[in-house]
Coordinates of C-alpha atoms and ligand atoms in Angstrom, one line a residue:
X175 CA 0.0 0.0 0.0
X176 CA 0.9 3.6 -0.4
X177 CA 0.2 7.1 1.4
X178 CA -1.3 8.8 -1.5
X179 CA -2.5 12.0 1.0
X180 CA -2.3 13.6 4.6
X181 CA -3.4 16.0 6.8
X182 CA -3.1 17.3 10.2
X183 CA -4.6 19.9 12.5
X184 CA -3.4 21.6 16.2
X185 CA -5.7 23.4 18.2
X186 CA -5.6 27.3 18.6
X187 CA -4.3 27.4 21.8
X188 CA -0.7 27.7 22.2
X189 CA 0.3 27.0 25.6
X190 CA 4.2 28.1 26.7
X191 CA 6.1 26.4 29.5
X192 CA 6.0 29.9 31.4
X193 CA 2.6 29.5 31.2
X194 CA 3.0 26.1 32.7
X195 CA 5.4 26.9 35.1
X196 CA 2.5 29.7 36.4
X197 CA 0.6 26.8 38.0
X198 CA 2.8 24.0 38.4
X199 CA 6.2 23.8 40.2
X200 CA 8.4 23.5 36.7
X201 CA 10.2 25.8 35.2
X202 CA 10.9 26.3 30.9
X203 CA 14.6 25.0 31.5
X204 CA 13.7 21.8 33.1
X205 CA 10.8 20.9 30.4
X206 CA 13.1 21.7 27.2
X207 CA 16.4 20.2 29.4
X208 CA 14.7 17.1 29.9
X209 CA 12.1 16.9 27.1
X210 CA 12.6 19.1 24.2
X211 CA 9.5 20.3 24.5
X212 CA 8.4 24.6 24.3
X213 CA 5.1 24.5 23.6
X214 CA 2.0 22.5 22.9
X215 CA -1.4 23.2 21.7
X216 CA -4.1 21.9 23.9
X217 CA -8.1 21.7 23.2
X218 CA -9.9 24.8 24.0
X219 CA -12.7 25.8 21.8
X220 CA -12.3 22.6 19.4
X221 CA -13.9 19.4 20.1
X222 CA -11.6 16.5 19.2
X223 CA -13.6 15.0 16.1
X224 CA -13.5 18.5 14.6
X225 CA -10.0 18.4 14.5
X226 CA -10.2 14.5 13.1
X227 CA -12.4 16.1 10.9
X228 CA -9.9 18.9 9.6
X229 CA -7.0 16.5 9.3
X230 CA -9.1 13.4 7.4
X231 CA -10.8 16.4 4.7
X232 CA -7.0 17.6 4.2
X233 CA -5.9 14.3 3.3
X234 CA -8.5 12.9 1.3
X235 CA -8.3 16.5 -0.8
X236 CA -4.5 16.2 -1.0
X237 CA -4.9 12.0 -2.3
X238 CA -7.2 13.7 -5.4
X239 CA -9.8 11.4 -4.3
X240 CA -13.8 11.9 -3.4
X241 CA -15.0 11.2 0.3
X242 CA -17.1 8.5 -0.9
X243 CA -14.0 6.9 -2.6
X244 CA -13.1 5.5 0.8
X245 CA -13.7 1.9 1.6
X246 CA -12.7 2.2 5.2
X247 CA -11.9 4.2 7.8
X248 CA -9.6 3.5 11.1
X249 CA -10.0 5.9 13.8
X250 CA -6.4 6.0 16.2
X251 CA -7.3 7.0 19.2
X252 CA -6.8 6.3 23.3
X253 CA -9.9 7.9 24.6
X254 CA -11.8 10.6 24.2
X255 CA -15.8 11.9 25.6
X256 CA -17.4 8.7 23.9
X257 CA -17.1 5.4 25.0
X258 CA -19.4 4.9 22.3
X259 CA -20.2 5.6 19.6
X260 CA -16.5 5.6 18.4
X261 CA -14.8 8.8 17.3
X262 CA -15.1 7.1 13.7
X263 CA -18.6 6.9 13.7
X264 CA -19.2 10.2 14.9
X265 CA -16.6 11.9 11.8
X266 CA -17.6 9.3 9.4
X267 CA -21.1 11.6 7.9
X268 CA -19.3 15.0 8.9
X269 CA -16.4 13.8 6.1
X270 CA -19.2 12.7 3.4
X271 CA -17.7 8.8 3.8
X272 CA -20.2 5.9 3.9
X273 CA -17.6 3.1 4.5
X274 CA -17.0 0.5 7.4
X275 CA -15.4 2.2 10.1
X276 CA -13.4 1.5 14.1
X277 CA -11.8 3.0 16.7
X278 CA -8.2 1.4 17.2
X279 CA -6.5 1.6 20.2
X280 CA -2.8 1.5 19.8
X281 CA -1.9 3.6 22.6
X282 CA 0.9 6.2 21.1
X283 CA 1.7 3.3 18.8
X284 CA -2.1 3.0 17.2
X285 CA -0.9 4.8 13.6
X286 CA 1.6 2.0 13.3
X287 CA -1.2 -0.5 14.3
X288 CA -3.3 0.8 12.0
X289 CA -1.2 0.6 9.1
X290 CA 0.0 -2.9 9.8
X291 CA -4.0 -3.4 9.3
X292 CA -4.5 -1.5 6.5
X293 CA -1.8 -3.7 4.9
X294 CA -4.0 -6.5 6.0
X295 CA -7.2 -5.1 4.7
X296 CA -5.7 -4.4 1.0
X297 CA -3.9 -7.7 0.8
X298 CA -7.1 -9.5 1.3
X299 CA -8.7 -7.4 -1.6
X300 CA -10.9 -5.7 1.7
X301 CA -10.1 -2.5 0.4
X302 CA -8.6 0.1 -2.4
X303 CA -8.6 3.0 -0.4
X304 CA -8.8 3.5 3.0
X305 CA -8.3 6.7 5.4
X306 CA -6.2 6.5 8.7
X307 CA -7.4 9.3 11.1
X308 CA -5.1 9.2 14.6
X309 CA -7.0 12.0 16.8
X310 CA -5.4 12.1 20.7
X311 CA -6.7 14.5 23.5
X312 CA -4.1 13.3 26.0
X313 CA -4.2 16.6 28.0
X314 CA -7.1 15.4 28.9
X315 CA -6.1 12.7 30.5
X316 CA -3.5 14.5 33.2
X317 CA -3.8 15.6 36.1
X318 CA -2.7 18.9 35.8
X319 CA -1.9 19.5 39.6
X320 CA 0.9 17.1 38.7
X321 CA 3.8 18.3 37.0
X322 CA 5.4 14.5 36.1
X323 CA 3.0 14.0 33.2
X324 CA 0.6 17.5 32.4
X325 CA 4.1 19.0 30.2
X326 CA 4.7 16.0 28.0
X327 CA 1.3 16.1 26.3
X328 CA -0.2 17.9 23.7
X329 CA -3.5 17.5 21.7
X330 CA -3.7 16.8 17.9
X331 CA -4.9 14.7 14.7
X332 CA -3.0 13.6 11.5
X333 CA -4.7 11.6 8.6
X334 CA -3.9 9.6 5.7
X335 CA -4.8 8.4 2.7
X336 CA -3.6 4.9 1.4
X337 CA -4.5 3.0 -1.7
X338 CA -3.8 -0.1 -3.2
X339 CA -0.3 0.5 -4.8
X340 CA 3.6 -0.2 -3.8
X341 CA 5.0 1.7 -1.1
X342 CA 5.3 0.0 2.5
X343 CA 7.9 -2.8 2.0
X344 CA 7.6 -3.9 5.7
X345 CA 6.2 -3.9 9.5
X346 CA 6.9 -4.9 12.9
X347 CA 4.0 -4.6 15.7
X348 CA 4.3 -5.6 19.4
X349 CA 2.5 -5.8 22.4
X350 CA 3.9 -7.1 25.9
X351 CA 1.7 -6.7 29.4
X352 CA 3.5 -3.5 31.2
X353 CA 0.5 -2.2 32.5
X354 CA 2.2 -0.7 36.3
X355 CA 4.4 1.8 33.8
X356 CA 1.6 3.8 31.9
X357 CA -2.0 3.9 32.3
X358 CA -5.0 6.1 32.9
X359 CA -8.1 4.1 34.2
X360 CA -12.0 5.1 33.7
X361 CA -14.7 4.5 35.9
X362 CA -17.7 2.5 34.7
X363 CA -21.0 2.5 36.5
X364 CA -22.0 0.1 39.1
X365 CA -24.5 -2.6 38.8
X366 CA -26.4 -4.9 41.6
X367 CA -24.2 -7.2 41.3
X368 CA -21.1 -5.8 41.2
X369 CA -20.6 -2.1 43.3
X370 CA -16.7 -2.2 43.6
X371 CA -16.4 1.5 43.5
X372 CA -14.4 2.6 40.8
X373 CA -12.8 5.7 40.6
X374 CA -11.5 7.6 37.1
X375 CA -8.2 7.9 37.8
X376 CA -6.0 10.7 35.8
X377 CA -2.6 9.3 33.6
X378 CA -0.1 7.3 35.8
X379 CA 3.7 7.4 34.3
X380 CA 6.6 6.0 35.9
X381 CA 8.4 8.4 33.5
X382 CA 11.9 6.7 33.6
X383 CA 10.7 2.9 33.3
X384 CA 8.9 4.2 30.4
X385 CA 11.8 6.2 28.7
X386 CA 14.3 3.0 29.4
X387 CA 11.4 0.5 27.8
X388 CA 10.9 3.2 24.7
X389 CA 14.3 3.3 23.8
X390 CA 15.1 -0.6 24.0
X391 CA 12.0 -1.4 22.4
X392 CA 12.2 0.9 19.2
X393 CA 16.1 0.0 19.4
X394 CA 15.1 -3.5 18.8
X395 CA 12.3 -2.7 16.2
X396 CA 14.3 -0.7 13.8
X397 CA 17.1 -3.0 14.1
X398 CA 15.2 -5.7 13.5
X399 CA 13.1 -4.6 10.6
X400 CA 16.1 -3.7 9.0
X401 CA 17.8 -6.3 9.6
X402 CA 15.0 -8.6 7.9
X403 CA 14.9 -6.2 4.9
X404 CA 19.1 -6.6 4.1
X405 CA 19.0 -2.9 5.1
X406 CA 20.7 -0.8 7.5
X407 CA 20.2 2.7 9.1
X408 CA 22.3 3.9 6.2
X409 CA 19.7 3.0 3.7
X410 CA 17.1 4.9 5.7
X411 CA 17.0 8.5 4.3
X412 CA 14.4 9.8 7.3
X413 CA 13.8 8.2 10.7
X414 CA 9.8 9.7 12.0
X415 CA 9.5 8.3 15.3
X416 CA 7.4 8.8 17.8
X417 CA 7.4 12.6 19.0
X418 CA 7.5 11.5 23.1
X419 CA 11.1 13.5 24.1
X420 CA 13.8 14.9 22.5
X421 CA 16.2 12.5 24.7
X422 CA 14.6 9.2 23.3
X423 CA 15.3 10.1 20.0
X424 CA 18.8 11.1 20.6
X425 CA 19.0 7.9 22.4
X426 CA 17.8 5.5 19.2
X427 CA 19.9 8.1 16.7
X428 CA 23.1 7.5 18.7
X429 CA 22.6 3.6 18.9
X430 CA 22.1 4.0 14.9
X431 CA 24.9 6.0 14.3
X432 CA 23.3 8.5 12.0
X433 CA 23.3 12.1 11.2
X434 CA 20.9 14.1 13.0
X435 CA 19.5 15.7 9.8
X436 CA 18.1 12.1 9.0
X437 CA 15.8 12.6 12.6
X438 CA 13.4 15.6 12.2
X439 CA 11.1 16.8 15.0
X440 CA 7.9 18.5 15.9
X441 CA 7.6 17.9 19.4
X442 CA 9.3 20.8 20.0
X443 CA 6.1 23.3 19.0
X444 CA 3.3 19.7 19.4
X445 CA 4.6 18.4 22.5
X446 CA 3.7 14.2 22.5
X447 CA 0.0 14.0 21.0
X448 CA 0.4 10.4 21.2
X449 CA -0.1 8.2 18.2
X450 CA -1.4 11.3 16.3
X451 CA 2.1 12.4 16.4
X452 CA 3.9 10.3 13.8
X453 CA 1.2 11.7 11.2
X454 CA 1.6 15.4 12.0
X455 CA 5.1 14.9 11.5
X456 CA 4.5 13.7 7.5
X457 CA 2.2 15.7 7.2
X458 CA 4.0 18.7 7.6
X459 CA 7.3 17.3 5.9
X460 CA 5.5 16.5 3.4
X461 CA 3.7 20.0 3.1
X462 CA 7.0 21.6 3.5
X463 CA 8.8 19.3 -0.1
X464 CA 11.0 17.6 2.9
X465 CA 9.7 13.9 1.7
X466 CA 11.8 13.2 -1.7
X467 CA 9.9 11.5 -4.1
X468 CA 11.7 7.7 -4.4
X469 CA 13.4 8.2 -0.6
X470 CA 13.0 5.6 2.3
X471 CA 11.2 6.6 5.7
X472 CA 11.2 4.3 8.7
X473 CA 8.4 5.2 11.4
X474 CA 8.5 3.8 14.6
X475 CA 6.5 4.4 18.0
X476 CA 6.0 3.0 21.6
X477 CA 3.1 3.6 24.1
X478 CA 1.1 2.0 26.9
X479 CA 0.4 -1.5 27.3
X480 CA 3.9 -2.1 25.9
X481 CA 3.0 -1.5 22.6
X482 CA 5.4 -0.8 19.8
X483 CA 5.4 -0.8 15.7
X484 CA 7.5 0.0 13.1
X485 CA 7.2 0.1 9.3
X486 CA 9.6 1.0 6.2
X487 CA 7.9 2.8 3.1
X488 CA 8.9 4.4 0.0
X489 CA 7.4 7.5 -0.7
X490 CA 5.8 8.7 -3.4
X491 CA 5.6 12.5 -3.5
X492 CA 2.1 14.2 -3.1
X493 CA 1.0 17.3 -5.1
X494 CA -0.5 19.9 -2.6
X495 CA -3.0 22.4 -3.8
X496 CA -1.0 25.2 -4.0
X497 CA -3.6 27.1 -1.6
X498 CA -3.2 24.2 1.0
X499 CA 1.1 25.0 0.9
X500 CA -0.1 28.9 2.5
Ligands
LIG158 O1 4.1 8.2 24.7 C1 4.6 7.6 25.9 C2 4.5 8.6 27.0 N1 5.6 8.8 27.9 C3 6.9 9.1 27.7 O2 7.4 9.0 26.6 C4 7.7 9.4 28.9 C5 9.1 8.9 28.9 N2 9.9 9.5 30.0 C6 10.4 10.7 29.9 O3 10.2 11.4 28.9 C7 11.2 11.2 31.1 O4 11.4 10.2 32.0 C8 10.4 12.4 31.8 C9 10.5 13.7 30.9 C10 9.0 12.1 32.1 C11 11.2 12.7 33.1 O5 12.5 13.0 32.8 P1 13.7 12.3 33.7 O6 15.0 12.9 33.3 O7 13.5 10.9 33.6 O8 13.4 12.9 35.1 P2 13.0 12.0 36.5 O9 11.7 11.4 36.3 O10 14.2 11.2 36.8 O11 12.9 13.2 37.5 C12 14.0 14.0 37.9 C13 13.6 15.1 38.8 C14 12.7 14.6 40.0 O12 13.0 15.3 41.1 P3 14.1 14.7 42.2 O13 13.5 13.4 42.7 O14 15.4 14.5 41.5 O15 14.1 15.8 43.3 C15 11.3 14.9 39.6 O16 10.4 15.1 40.7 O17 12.7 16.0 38.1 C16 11.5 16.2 38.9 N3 10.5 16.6 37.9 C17 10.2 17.8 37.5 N4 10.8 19.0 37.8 C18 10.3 20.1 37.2 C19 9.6 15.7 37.2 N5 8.8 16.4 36.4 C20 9.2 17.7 36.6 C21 8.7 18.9 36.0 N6 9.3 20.1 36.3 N7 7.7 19.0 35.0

């Protein structure tokens, strides 16, 4: 399969670590120190599916295609207001798509889980076209009296496009049960039969289990996708991983041994919007002419559970209305 569009959006709201550091007991220069982050757009006005909205319609109009050209749509996302429907159903009219549709749960990892579907999907002959929207509202998951996790996150959604042409040569997903290290729990309502009293209880991070197990597990990934594909990192031309911290992909660029240039970043201005990250990234590479038409990417991610995925594609160059590029 190939990425034949994208599209992104970011909420208005731009909030500065100074801003941060306001409320919380943090300061700028231990958030960019320690995470690389400056700022992050958060969820104000916007509801979540209108961004998931903005990104899918970009993509679709950048892949030339019609909304009704889609045979299926995977929605990337943690959690957000609606247990159900899913956030899928609830963009799928707004878009002008009447295809099949689910809400995948890949933690920060769910683009690369929903790609290594996709695949699936088209080589069954399920599909020709299908649209990958990741939409995360992690901020809302914090607890914002608590400095340890309310800087890492930002809020945001990145589409794409895929149809039924060469492009991915390969993928990698895992899953392992790490569920102490990362995990933000929901209450459900009680029945008769069972009142255990639940309560919701904001995102729990043990921050520097979590930065050791990213770093060994994508390690391992890209090594091994490589390694399976007669490749190595020298025959990647650009590295998107996940945009968590700066440090973790210094971390998996060292162990690589290549140039920084072959490593670009958002997180910087996004923060980590979880698996919506990855897509935001192409997105705006993409936009900006940064993805050469015939060059090799490798994506890779990490996130609760433990989950992890990793993919090699070729890309094909995408012609932007020249509107969109302003
Ligand atoms: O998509 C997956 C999501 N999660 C991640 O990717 C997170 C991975 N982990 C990380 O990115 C890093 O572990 C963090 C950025 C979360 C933390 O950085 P660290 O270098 O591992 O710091 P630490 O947890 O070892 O904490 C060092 C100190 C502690 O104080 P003491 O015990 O040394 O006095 C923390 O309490 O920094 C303190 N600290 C802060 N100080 C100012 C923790 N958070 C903050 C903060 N501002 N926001």
């Amino acid at each position: 399969m190939r990425i034949i569009g994208t599209g992104s959006a970011l909420p208005e709201k731009v909030v500065t670590n100074d801003m941060l550091a306001g409320f919380l007991d943090t300061s700028d220069s231990w958030i960019t120190s320690r995470t690389g982050i400056y700022t992050r757009h958060l969820l104000s006005k916007e509801t979540l599916g209108e961004l998931a909205i903005t990104a899918a319609q970009a993509a679709i109009e950048s892949s030339g295609l019609e909304p009704s050209d889609i045979d299926y749509l995977i929605c990337s996302n943690v959690a957000n207001s609606y247990v159900s429907p899913s956030l899928g159903s609830i963009i799928l009219a707004p878009l002008g798509c009447s295809c099949p549709c689910f809400d995948l749960n890949g933690a920060c990892a769910g683009f690369l889980y929903s790609l290594d579907i996709a695949d699936a999907f088209f080589k069954t002959k399920r599909a020709k076209h299908i649209l990958i929207v990741a939409a995360e509202e992690p901020s809302r998951f914090c607890n914002w009296h608590e400095r340890e996790t309310s800087v890492l996150f930002g809020d945001g959604a990145g589409a794409v496009v895929l149809s039924d042409e060469e492009g991915f040569l390969d993928f990698r997903v895992t899953a392992d049960t790490h569920t102490d290290v990362l995990y933000y729990k929901r209450s459900l309502e009680t029945t008769p039969y069972d009142r255990v009293e639940e309560k919701t209880m904001p995102l729990v991070m043990q921050g520097r289990e979590v930065f050791k197990l990213a770093v060994r597990a994508c390690i391992k990934d890209v090594d091994m996708i490589l390694e399976k594909n007669n490749m190595t990192g020298s025959d990647i031309d650009l590295f998107l991983l996940h945009q968590a911290n700066l440090r973790i992909i210094d971390s998996i660029r060292e162990h690589l041994d290549q140039p920084k240039e072959k490593f670009p970043t958002n997180l910087q201005k996004y923060g980590n919007t979880s698996s919506a990250s990855i897509p935001i990234l192409m997105d705006e590479l993409s936009r900006a002419g940064e993805l050469k038409d015939g060059s090799t990417l490798m994506l890779s991610a990490f996130g609760g559970g433990f989950v992890t995925g990793a993919a090699i594609t070729k890309w094909t160059k995408i012609e932007y209305k020249q509107e969109e590029n302003q």
